[in-house]
Amino acid sequence: MVDLVEIIGFVAATLTTIAFLPQVYKTWKTKSTEGLSSSMLFALLFGMLGWLIYGLLIYSLPIIFANTITLVSMFVLVYFKYRYKK
Amino acid sequence: MVDLVEIIGFVAATLTTIAFLPQVYKTWKTKSTEGLSSSMLFALLFGMLGWLIYGLLIYSLPIIFANTITLVSMFVLVYFKYRYKK
């Protein structure tokens, strides 16, 4: 039975992941990555990779769940950044 | 001695926190919160609050550290959102 602590973690994970998706959608729709600085993208990318490794090491499902999804969306953003480079 | 797992957590925490600050700085400088949707801000705000509670419950210093700082910057962004409402 997933305990209360994990439920809190999953609610937090879902909220911060959902908050991230409009940016990915907007970038996909507009094909523009204006305002998305490369340094920010790479800091987020490596930061989330770090969180994913940390989540695996302490075996925290919410951290693994949140960072797997946001990491995938980060790869999408980085792909757009270079695909639609102006 | 802070072990390797915590170090990985702190590196991840620092990266994702740093990645967040340019947005706060840009909003402060331009006094404009255009492109920052309220729903995203509140999802992030409550998401980070959830992560902070989760971090306290599982006693993870990196999660507590990262979410305390980003939560403060979120309050700043929400303050700007309503202070400079157009």
mmCIF file of C-alpha atoms in Angstrom:
data_model
loop_
_atom_site.group_PDB
_atom_site.id
_atom_site.type_symbol
_atom_site.label_atom_id
_atom_site.label_comp_id
_atom_site.label_asym_id
_atom_site.label_seq_id
_atom_site.Cartn_x
_atom_site.Cartn_y
_atom_site.Cartn_z
ATOM 1 C CA MET A 1 0.000 0.000 0.000
ATOM 2 C CA VAL A 2 1.570 3.307 -1.107
ATOM 3 C CA ASP A 3 1.839 5.287 2.106
ATOM 4 C CA LEU A 4 0.906 8.922 2.739
ATOM 5 C CA VAL A 5 4.463 10.133 2.259
ATOM 6 C CA GLU A 6 4.614 8.640 -1.236
ATOM 7 C CA ILE A 7 1.181 10.089 -2.061
ATOM 8 C CA ILE A 8 2.405 13.574 -1.099
ATOM 9 C CA GLY A 9 5.473 12.983 -3.258
ATOM 10 C CA PHE A 10 3.334 11.896 -6.225
ATOM 11 C CA VAL A 11 1.001 14.896 -5.896
ATOM 12 C CA ALA A 12 4.028 17.223 -5.850
ATOM 13 C CA ALA A 13 5.580 15.337 -8.773
ATOM 14 C CA THR A 14 2.376 15.562 -10.819
ATOM 15 C CA LEU A 15 1.934 19.295 -10.160
ATOM 16 C CA THR A 16 5.489 20.309 -11.041
ATOM 17 C CA THR A 17 5.424 18.022 -14.109
ATOM 18 C CA ILE A 18 2.081 19.374 -15.333
ATOM 19 C CA ALA A 19 3.330 22.951 -14.819
ATOM 20 C CA PHE A 20 6.134 22.156 -17.222
ATOM 21 C CA LEU A 21 4.131 20.776 -20.119
ATOM 22 C CA PRO A 22 2.484 24.024 -21.409
ATOM 23 C CA GLN A 23 5.977 25.330 -22.188
ATOM 24 C CA VAL A 24 6.722 22.203 -24.244
ATOM 25 C CA TYR A 25 3.350 22.472 -26.008
ATOM 26 C CA LYS A 26 3.829 26.198 -26.740
ATOM 27 C CA THR A 27 7.291 25.523 -28.169
ATOM 28 C CA TRP A 28 5.968 22.675 -30.297
ATOM 29 C CA LYS A 29 3.041 24.774 -31.567
ATOM 30 C CA THR A 30 4.966 27.957 -32.278
ATOM 31 C CA LYS A 31 8.106 26.153 -33.463
ATOM 32 C CA SER A 32 9.906 28.956 -31.633
ATOM 33 C CA THR A 33 12.286 28.559 -28.743
ATOM 34 C CA GLU A 34 12.671 32.254 -28.202
ATOM 35 C CA GLY A 35 13.090 33.010 -24.494
ATOM 36 C CA LEU A 36 14.467 29.518 -23.813
ATOM 37 C CA SER A 37 18.116 30.123 -23.129
ATOM 38 C CA SER A 38 20.434 27.208 -23.896
ATOM 39 C CA SER A 39 22.194 27.549 -20.557
ATOM 40 C CA MET A 40 18.840 27.265 -18.757
ATOM 41 C CA LEU A 41 17.872 24.240 -20.850
ATOM 42 C CA PHE A 42 21.143 22.444 -20.138
ATOM 43 C CA ALA A 43 21.090 23.328 -16.440
ATOM 44 C CA LEU A 44 17.582 21.860 -16.252
ATOM 45 C CA LEU A 45 18.528 18.841 -18.346
ATOM 46 C CA PHE A 46 21.520 17.882 -16.182
ATOM 47 C CA GLY A 47 19.660 18.894 -13.036
ATOM 48 C CA MET A 48 16.812 16.520 -13.827
ATOM 49 C CA LEU A 49 19.243 13.777 -14.779
ATOM 50 C CA GLY A 50 20.849 14.277 -11.368
ATOM 51 C CA TRP A 51 17.460 14.113 -9.650
ATOM 52 C CA LEU A 52 16.621 10.915 -11.538
ATOM 53 C CA ILE A 53 19.888 9.266 -10.395
ATOM 54 C CA TYR A 54 19.258 10.550 -6.855
ATOM 55 C CA GLY A 55 15.695 9.208 -6.947
ATOM 56 C CA LEU A 56 16.952 5.794 -8.089
ATOM 57 C CA LEU A 57 19.622 5.737 -5.345
ATOM 58 C CA ILE A 58 17.205 6.564 -2.532
ATOM 59 C CA TYR A 59 14.460 4.567 -4.285
ATOM 60 C CA SER A 60 11.910 7.386 -4.297
ATOM 61 C CA LEU A 61 9.168 6.619 -6.812
ATOM 62 C CA PRO A 62 7.852 10.223 -6.949
ATOM 63 C CA ILE A 63 11.305 11.572 -7.818
ATOM 64 C CA ILE A 64 11.831 8.852 -10.430
ATOM 65 C CA PHE A 65 8.357 9.429 -11.898
ATOM 66 C CA ALA A 66 8.593 13.255 -12.054
ATOM 67 C CA ASN A 67 12.084 13.415 -13.455
ATOM 68 C CA THR A 68 11.583 10.711 -16.062
ATOM 69 C CA ILE A 69 8.691 12.683 -17.572
ATOM 70 C CA THR A 70 10.286 16.107 -17.307
ATOM 71 C CA LEU A 71 13.558 14.707 -18.662
ATOM 72 C CA VAL A 72 11.755 13.435 -21.767
ATOM 73 C CA SER A 73 10.109 16.837 -22.232
ATOM 74 C CA MET A 74 13.510 18.488 -21.779
ATOM 75 C CA PHE A 75 14.949 16.386 -24.608
ATOM 76 C CA VAL A 76 12.003 17.535 -26.734
ATOM 77 C CA LEU A 77 12.748 21.194 -25.897
ATOM 78 C CA VAL A 78 16.462 20.806 -26.636
ATOM 79 C CA TYR A 79 15.575 19.079 -29.942
ATOM 80 C CA PHE A 80 13.295 22.004 -30.854
ATOM 81 C CA LYS A 81 15.962 24.486 -29.776
ATOM 82 C CA TYR A 82 18.353 23.126 -32.390
ATOM 83 C CA ARG A 83 15.765 22.075 -34.988
ATOM 84 C CA TYR A 84 14.177 25.542 -35.197
ATOM 85 C CA LYS A 85 17.330 27.542 -34.580
ATOM 86 C CA LYS A 86 16.919 31.057 -36.024
ATOM 87 C CA MET B 1 30.272 13.079 6.178
ATOM 88 C CA VAL B 2 27.724 13.842 3.473
ATOM 89 C CA ASP B 3 27.661 10.733 1.345
ATOM 90 C CA LEU B 4 27.790 10.424 -2.456
ATOM 91 C CA VAL B 5 24.025 10.059 -2.759
ATOM 92 C CA GLU B 6 23.439 13.370 -0.992
ATOM 93 C CA ILE B 7 26.128 15.040 -3.123
ATOM 94 C CA ILE B 8 24.341 13.892 -6.303
ATOM 95 C CA GLY B 9 21.099 15.226 -4.819
ATOM 96 C CA PHE B 10 22.689 18.584 -4.021
ATOM 97 C CA VAL B 11 24.227 18.910 -7.496
ATOM 98 C CA ALA B 12 20.820 18.202 -9.045
ATOM 99 C CA ALA B 13 19.146 20.598 -6.606
ATOM 100 C CA THR B 14 21.640 23.370 -7.394
ATOM 101 C CA LEU B 15 21.274 22.934 -11.175
ATOM 102 C CA THR B 16 17.477 22.941 -11.263
ATOM 103 C CA THR B 17 17.392 25.867 -8.799
ATOM 104 C CA ILE B 18 19.921 27.907 -10.793
ATOM 105 C CA ALA B 19 17.990 27.200 -14.003
ATOM 106 C CA PHE B 20 14.987 28.822 -12.400
ATOM 107 C CA LEU B 21 16.536 32.092 -11.273
ATOM 108 C CA PRO B 22 17.002 33.821 -14.698
ATOM 109 C CA GLN B 23 13.204 33.755 -15.083
ATOM 110 C CA VAL B 24 12.797 35.488 -11.720
ATOM 111 C CA TYR B 25 15.510 38.031 -12.597
ATOM 112 C CA LYS B 26 13.970 38.712 -16.034
ATOM 113 C CA THR B 27 10.543 39.233 -14.475
ATOM 114 C CA TRP B 28 11.999 41.549 -11.831
ATOM 115 C CA LYS B 29 13.948 43.537 -14.427
ATOM 116 C CA THR B 30 11.201 43.852 -17.020
ATOM 117 C CA LYS B 31 8.398 44.157 -14.444
ATOM 118 C CA SER B 32 6.441 42.045 -16.890
ATOM 119 C CA THR B 33 4.960 38.646 -16.195
ATOM 120 C CA GLU B 34 3.799 38.133 -19.755
ATOM 121 C CA GLY B 35 4.116 34.471 -20.721
ATOM 122 C CA LEU B 36 3.826 33.354 -17.069
ATOM 123 C CA SER B 37 0.396 31.830 -16.864
ATOM 124 C CA SER B 38 -1.245 31.945 -13.422
ATOM 125 C CA SER B 39 -2.214 28.285 -13.625
ATOM 126 C CA MET B 40 1.434 27.340 -14.271
ATOM 127 C CA LEU B 41 2.609 29.536 -11.391
ATOM 128 C CA PHE B 42 0.121 28.005 -8.952
ATOM 129 C CA ALA B 43 0.809 24.452 -10.133
ATOM 130 C CA LEU B 44 4.525 25.090 -9.548
ATOM 131 C CA LEU B 45 3.873 26.818 -6.219
ATOM 132 C CA PHE B 46 1.799 23.955 -4.790
ATOM 133 C CA GLY B 47 4.028 21.387 -6.454
ATOM 134 C CA MET B 48 7.107 22.798 -4.759
ATOM 135 C CA LEU B 49 5.264 23.058 -1.447
ATOM 136 C CA GLY B 50 4.430 19.365 -1.839
ATOM 137 C CA TRP B 51 8.064 18.523 -2.626
ATOM 138 C CA LEU B 52 9.185 20.476 0.447
ATOM 139 C CA ILE B 53 6.781 18.534 2.712
ATOM 140 C CA TYR B 54 7.876 15.293 1.038
ATOM 141 C CA GLY B 55 11.548 16.223 1.512
ATOM 142 C CA LEU B 56 10.941 16.940 5.198
ATOM 143 C CA LEU B 57 9.066 13.640 5.644
ATOM 144 C CA ILE B 58 11.784 11.519 4.060
ATOM 145 C CA TYR B 59 14.443 13.837 5.497
ATOM 146 C CA SER B 60 16.170 14.538 2.185
ATOM 147 C CA LEU B 61 18.353 17.637 2.497
ATOM 148 C CA PRO B 62 18.688 18.159 -1.292
ATOM 149 C CA ILE B 63 14.894 18.186 -1.729
ATOM 150 C CA ILE B 64 14.462 20.527 1.251
ATOM 151 C CA PHE B 65 17.246 22.805 0.006
ATOM 152 C CA ALA B 66 16.060 23.000 -3.637
ATOM 153 C CA ASN B 67 12.407 23.504 -2.869
ATOM 154 C CA THR B 68 12.936 26.092 -0.138
ATOM 155 C CA ILE B 69 14.826 28.317 -2.592
ATOM 156 C CA THR B 70 12.544 27.753 -5.569
ATOM 157 C CA LEU B 71 9.484 28.232 -3.339
ATOM 158 C CA VAL B 72 10.779 31.650 -2.265
ATOM 159 C CA SER B 73 11.389 32.594 -5.923
ATOM 160 C CA MET B 74 7.881 31.360 -6.756
ATOM 161 C CA PHE B 75 6.381 33.694 -4.146
ATOM 162 C CA VAL B 76 8.387 36.504 -5.764
ATOM 163 C CA LEU B 77 6.987 35.604 -9.215
ATOM 164 C CA VAL B 78 3.411 35.385 -7.919
ATOM 165 C CA TYR B 79 3.905 38.755 -6.164
ATOM 166 C CA PHE B 80 5.112 40.286 -9.455
ATOM 167 C CA LYS B 81 2.229 38.654 -11.324
ATOM 168 C CA TYR B 82 -0.288 40.558 -9.249
ATOM 169 C CA ARG B 83 1.797 43.678 -8.599
ATOM 170 C CA TYR B 84 2.391 44.354 -12.320
ATOM 171 C CA LYS B 85 -0.935 43.064 -13.590
ATOM 172 C CA LYS B 86 -1.727 44.674 -16.962
#
